[in-house]
Coordinates of C-alpha atoms and ligand atoms in Angstrom, one line a residue:
X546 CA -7.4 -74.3 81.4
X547 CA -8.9 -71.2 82.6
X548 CA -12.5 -70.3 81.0
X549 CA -13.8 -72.7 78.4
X550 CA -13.7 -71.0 75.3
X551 CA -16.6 -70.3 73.0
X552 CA -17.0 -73.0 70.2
X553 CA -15.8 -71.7 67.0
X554 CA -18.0 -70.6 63.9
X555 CA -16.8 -69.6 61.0
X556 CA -19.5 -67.1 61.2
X557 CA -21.2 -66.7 64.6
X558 CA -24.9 -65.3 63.9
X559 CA -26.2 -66.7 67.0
X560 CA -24.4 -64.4 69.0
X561 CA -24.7 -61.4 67.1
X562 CA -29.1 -61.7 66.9
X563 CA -28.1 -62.3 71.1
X564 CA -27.1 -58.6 71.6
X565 CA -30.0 -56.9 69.4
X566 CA -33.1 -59.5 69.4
X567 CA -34.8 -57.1 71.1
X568 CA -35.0 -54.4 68.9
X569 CA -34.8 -57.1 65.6
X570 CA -37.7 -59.4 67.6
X571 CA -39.8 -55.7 68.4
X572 CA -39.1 -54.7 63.9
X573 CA -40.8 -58.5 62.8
X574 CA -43.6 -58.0 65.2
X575 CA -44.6 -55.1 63.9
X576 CA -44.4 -56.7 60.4
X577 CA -46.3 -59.4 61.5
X578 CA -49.1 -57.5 63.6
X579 CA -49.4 -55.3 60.6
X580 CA -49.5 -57.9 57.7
X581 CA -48.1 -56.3 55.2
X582 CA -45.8 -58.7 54.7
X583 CA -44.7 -57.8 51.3
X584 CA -44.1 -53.8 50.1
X585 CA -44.7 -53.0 53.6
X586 CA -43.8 -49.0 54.7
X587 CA -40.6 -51.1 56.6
X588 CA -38.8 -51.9 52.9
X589 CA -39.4 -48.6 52.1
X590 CA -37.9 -47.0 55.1
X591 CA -34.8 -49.0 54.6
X592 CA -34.4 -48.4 51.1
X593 CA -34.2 -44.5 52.6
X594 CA -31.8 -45.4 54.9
X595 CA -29.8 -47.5 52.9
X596 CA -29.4 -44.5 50.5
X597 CA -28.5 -42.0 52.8
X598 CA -25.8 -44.4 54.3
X599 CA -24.5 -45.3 51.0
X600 CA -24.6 -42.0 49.2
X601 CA -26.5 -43.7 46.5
X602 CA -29.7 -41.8 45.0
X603 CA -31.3 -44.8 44.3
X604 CA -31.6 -48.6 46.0
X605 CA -33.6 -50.6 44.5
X606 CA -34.6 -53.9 46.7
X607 CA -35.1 -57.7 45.7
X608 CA -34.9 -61.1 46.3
X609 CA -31.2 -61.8 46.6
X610 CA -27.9 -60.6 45.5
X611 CA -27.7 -62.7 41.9
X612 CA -31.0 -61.4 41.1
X613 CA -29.2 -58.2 41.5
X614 CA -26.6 -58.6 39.4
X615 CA -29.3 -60.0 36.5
X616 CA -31.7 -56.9 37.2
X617 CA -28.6 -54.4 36.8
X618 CA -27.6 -55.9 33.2
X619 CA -31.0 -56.4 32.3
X620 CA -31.7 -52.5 33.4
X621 CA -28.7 -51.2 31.3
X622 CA -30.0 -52.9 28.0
X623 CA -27.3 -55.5 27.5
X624 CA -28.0 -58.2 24.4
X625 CA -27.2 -61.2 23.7
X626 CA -23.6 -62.0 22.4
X627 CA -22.9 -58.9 24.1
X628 CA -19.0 -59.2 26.0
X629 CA -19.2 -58.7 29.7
X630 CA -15.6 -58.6 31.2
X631 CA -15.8 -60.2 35.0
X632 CA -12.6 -61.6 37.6
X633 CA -11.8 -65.0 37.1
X634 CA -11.8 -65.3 40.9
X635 CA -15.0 -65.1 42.2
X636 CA -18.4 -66.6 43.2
X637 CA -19.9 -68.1 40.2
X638 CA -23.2 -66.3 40.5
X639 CA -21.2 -63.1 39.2
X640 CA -20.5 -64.9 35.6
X641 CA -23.8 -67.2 35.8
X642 CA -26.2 -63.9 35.7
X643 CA -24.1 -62.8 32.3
X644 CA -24.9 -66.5 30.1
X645 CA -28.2 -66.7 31.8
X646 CA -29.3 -63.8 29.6
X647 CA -27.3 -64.8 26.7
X648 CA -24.5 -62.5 27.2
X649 CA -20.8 -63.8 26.8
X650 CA -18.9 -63.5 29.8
X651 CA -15.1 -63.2 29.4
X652 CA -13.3 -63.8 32.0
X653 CA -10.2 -62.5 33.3
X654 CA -7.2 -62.5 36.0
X655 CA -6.4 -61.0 39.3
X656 CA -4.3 -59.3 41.0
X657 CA -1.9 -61.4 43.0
X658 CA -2.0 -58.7 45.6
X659 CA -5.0 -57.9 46.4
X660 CA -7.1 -60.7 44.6
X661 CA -9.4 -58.1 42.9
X662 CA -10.2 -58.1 39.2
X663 CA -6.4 -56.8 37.4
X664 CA -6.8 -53.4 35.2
X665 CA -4.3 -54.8 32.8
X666 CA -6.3 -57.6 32.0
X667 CA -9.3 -55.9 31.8
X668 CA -7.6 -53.6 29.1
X669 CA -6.6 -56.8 26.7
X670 CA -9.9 -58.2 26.3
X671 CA -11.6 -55.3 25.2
X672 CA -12.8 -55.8 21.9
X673 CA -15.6 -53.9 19.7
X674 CA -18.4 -56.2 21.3
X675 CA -17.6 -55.8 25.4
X676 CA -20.5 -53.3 26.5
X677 CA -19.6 -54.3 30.0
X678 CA -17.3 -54.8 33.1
X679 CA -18.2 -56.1 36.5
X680 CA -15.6 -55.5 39.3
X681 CA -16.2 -57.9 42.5
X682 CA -14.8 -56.2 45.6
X683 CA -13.6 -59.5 46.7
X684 CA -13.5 -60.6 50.2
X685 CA -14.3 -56.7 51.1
X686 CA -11.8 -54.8 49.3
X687 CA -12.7 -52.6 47.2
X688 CA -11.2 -52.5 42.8
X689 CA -9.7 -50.2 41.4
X690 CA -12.6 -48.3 40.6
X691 CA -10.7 -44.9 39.6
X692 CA -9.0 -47.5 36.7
X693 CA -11.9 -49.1 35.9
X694 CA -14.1 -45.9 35.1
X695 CA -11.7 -44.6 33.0
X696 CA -10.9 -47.3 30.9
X697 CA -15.0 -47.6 30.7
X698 CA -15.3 -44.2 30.0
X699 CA -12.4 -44.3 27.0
X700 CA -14.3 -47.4 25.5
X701 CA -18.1 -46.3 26.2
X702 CA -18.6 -49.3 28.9
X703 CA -21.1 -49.9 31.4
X704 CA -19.4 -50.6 34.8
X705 CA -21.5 -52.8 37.0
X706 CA -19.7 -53.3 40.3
X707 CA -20.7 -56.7 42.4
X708 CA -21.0 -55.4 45.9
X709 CA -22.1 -58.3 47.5
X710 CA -19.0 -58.7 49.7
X711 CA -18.2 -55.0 50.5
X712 CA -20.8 -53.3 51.8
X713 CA -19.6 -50.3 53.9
X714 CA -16.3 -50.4 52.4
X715 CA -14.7 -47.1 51.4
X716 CA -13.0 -46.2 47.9
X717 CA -10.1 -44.1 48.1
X718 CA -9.7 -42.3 44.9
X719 CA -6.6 -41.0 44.1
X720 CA -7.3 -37.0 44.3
X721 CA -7.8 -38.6 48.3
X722 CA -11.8 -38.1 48.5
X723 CA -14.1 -41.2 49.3
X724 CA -17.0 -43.0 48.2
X725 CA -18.8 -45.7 49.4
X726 CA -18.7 -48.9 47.3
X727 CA -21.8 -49.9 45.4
X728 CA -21.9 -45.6 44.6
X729 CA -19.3 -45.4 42.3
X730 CA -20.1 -47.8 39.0
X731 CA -23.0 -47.2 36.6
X732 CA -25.0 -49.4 38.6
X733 CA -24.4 -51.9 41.9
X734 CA -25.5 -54.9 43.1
X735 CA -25.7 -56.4 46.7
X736 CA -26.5 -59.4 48.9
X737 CA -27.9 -59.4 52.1
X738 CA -27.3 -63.8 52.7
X739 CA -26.8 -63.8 56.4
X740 CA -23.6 -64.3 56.4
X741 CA -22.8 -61.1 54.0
X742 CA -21.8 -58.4 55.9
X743 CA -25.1 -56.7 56.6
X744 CA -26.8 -60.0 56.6
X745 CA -30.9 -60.4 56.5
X746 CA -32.4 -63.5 58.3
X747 CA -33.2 -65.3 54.8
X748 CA -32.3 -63.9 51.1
X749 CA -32.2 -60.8 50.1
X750 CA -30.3 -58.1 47.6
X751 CA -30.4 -54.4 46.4
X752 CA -30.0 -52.5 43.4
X753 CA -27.8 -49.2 43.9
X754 CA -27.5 -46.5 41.1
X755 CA -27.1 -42.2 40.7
X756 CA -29.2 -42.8 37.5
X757 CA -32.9 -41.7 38.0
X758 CA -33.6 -43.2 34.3
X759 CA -32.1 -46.5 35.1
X760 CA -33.6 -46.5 38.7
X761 CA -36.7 -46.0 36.9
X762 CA -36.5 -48.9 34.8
X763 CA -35.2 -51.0 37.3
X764 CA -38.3 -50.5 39.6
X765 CA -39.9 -52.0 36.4
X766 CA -38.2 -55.2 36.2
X767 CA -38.3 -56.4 39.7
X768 CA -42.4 -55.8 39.3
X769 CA -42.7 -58.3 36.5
X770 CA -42.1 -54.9 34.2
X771 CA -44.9 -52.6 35.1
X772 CA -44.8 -49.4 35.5
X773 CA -48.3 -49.0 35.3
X774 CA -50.5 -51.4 37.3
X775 CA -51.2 -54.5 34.7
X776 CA -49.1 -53.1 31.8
X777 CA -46.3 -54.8 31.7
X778 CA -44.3 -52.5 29.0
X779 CA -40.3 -54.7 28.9
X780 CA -40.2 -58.6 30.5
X781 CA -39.6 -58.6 34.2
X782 CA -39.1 -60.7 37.1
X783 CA -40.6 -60.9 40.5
X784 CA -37.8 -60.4 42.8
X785 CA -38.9 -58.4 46.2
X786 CA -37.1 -58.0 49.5
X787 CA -39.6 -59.2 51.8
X788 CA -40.9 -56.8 55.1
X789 CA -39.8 -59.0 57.5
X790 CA -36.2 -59.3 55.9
X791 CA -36.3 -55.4 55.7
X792 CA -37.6 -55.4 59.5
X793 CA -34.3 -57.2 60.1
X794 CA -32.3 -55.1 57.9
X795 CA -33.1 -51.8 59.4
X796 CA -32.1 -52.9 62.7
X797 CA -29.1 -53.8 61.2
X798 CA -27.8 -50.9 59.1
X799 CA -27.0 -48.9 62.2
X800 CA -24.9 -51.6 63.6
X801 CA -22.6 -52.0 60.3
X802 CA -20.2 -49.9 60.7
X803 CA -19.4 -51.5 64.2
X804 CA -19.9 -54.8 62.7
X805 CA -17.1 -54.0 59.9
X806 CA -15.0 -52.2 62.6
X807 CA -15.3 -55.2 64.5
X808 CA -14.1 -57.6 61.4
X809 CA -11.0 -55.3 61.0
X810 CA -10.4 -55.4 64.7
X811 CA -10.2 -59.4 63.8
X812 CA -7.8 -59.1 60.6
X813 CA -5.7 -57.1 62.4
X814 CA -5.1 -59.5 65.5
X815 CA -4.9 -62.7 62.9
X816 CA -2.8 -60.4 61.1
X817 CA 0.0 -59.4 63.9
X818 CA 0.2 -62.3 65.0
X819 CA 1.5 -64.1 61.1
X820 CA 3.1 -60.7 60.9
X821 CA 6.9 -61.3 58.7
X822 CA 6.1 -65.2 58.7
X823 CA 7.9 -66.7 55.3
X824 CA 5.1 -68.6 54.7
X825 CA 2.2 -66.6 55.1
X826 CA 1.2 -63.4 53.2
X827 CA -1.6 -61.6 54.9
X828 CA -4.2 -59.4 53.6
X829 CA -3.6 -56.1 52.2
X830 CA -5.3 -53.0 52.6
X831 CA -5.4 -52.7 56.4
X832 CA -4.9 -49.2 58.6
X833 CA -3.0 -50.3 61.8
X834 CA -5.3 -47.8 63.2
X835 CA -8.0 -48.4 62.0
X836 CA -8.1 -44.9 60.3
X837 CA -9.0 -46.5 57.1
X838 CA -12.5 -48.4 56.3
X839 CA -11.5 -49.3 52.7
X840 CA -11.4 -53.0 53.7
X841 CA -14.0 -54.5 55.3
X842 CA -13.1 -58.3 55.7
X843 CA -15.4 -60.3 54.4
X844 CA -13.3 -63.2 54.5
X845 CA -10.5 -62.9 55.7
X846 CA -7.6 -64.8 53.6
X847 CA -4.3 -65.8 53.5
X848 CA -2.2 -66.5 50.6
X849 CA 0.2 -69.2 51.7
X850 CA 3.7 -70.2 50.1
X851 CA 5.4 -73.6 50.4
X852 CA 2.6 -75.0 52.9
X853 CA 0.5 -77.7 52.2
X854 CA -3.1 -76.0 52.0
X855 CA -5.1 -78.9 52.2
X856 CA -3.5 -80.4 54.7
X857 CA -3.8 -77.4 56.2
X858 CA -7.3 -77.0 56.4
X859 CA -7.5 -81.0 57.5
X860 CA -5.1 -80.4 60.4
X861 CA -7.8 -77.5 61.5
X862 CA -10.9 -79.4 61.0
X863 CA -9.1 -81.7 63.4
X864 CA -8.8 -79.3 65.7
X865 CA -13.0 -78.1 65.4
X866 CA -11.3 -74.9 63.7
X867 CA -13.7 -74.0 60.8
X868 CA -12.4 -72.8 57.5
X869 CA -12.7 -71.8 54.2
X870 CA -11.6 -72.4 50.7
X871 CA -12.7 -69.3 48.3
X872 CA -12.8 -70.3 45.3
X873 CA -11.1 -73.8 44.9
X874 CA -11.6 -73.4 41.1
X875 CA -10.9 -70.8 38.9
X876 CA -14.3 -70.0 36.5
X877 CA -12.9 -70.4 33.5
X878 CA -12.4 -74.2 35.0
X879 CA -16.0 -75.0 35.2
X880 CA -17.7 -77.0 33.0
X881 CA -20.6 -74.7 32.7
X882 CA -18.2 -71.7 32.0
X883 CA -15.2 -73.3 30.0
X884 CA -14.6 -71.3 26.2
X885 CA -12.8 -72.0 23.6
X886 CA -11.4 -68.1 23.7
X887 CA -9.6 -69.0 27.4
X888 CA -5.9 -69.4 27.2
X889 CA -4.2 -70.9 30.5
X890 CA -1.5 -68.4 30.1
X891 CA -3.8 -65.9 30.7
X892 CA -4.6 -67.1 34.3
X893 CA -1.2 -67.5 36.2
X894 CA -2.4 -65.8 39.1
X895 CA -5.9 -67.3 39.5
X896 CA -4.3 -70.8 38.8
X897 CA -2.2 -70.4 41.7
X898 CA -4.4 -68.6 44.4
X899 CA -7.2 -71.7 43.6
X900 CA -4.3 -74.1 45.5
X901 CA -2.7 -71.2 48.1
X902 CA -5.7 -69.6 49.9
X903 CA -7.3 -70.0 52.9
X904 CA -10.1 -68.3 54.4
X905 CA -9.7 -68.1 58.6
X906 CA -12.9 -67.9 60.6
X907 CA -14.5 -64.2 59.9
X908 CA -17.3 -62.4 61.5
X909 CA -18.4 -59.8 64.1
X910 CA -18.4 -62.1 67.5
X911 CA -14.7 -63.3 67.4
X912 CA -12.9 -63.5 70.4
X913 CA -9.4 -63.0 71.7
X914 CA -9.3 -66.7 73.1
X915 CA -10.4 -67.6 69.6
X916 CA -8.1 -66.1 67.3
X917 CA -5.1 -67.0 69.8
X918 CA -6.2 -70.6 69.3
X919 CA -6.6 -70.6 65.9
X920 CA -3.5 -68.4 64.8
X921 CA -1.1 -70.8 67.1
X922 CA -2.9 -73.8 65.4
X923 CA -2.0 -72.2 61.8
X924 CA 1.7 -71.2 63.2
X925 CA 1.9 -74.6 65.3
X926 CA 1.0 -76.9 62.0
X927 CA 3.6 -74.8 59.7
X928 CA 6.7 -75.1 62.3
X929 CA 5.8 -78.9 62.4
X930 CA 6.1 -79.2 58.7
Ligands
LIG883 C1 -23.0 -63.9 47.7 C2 -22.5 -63.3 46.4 C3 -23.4 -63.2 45.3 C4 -24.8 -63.7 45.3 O1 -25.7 -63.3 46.3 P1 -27.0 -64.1 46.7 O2 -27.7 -63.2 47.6 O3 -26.5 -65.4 47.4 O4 -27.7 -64.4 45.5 C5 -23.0 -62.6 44.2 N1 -21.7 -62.2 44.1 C6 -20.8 -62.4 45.0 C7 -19.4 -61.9 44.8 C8 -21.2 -63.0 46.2 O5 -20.3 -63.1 47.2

């Protein structure tokens, strides 16, 4: 044995505060000597920055990334018994923010491919009532967001994209150009949970839109819906991003594009080394040279065929390798979500991925020692079977 090799995480956030505590330590300081620990100038000055990275005219701050989503659709109008078209496969707070308000979510399949909501799909439960479709760039892969606005535009829908697990991530379009995820859709939402992939020290989430009406009306809501101090003209919420998680932040943002360069430096070892394995389909969307940032790994997950999964993920626990199962059950499983409308055959692919996936450890600090060990424990496991 040579050097003893780091304990592994399946996100290590102690070691990435380690190399900028410093300058994160020196940004709450000043939040705390000031006081203004809540609509200090330091949310403002990222909400600046956060546009100008984005390309977004407007960000919006709050509380966390389901409160978000819940602003957005409360923003854009959206009634009750209104249709909201959402992936099947996702976190549940995507579909949970749609009944809350007493819309009707509708859920729908994915692609086998690259997991993300499928434009086919999308197109069959249309009807006259959908005012809505929220595309989840899953594990940090962007939709198809060229698809998705034009089949919005041909039926007059909002598009809300759920940009909680991409942020950085670049859209292709076809004609070649690129936009930042989050700038595309009528409105965005985002999460900064720590383990996101521009993560605060707490909760926190963002708005995005190019609309300066909407923006307008958004800044509304989050401030229990005045736009006039103690007029409260539509029903709000209070949901603010606080200074010091905006202290935290703006150290951050100039370290994410090396943090998502980092996750992709990751994918791409785990992926060369399960490279052509029958068993194991890796992630799609990755530039061998890193000439593309259209992916920025989240998660990193691997659809597996003809292995045991959950032995799988037993036989790694064994061996003190963290990992993940997103999402063991498809949404249209769960009791609070089941509807009478839902036909199985409309969820092949989601049906299957819920027993086949397996999320690796993912995040910014990973080491070469590390992803050897825990790519010869995957490999090791399958040629024993
Ligand atoms: C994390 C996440 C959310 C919710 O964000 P919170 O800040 O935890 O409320 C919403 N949608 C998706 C896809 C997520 O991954």
């Amino acid at each position: 044995m040579g050097i003893k090799m780091k304990k592994i995480q399946m996100v290590d956030l102690q070691s990435q505060y380690a190399k900028i505590k410093n300058v994160v330590d020196a940004s709450i300081t000043e939040v705390m000597d000031s006081a203004a620990y809540i609509n200090g100038p330091i949310v403002h000055q990222f909400q600046k920055n956060l546009e100008n990275y984005l390309g977004v005219k407007h960000v919006i701050p709050c509380a966390n990334g389901t409160d978000a989503l819940q602003i957005a659709m409360m923003g854009l109008g959206l009634k009750p018994g209104d249709e909201v078209i959402t992936a099947d496969f996702t976190f549940a707070a995507t579909v949970e923010v749609i009944a809350l308000l007493q819309l009707t979510p509708v859920l729908v399949d994915v692609d086998p491919v690259t997991f993300n909501i499928d434009v086919n799909a999308i197109k069959k439960a249309i009807t006259p009532k959908t005012k809505a479709i929220v595309p989840v760039h899953l594990f940090g892969l962007p939709a198809e967001m060229d698809e998705i606005m034009a089949l919005a535009k041909e039926h007059n829908l909002y598009v809300i994209e759920d940009n909680a697990q991409a942020i950085g991530a670049s859209y292709k379009h076809k004609d070649g150009s690129k936009t930042k995820v989050g700038a595309i859709g009528h409105v965005a939402s985002t999460s900064f949970f720590p383990s996101k992939n521009l993560g605060c020290y707490g909760d926190g989430g963002a708005i995005f839109t190019n609309d300066d009406d909407l923006a307008h009306k958004i800044r509304g809501i989050v401030n229990h819906g005045m736009y006039e101090r103690y007029h409260h003209d539509v029903v709000g919420v209070n949901s603010r991003l606080d200074s010091i998680q905006a202290a935290v932040l703006d150290a951050k943002l100039p370290h994410l594009d090396t943090y998502n360069k980092a996750r992709r430096a990751a994918a791409r070892k785990y992926s060369e080394a399960f490279k052509n394995h029958p068993n194991i389909i890796t992630p799609t969307g990755l530039d061998p040279n890193d000439a593309d940032d259209s992916h920025v790994f989240h998660q990193y997950t691997l659809n597996l065929k003809g292995v045991d999964r959950d032995a799988l993920v037993a036989h790694l626990q064994s061996k003190n390798i963290p990992c993940g199962v997103y999402y063991p059950i498809p949404l249209h499983k769960q009791k609070a979500y089941t509807d009478p409308r839902y036909n199985e055959a409309d969820f092949p692919v989601t049906n299957e991925l819920v027993k086949s996936v397996i999320s690796l450890p993912m995040h910014t600090e990973l080491e070469d020692d590390q992803i050897d060990f825990i790519t010869s424990t995957v490999l090791d496991f399958i040629a024993s079977k």
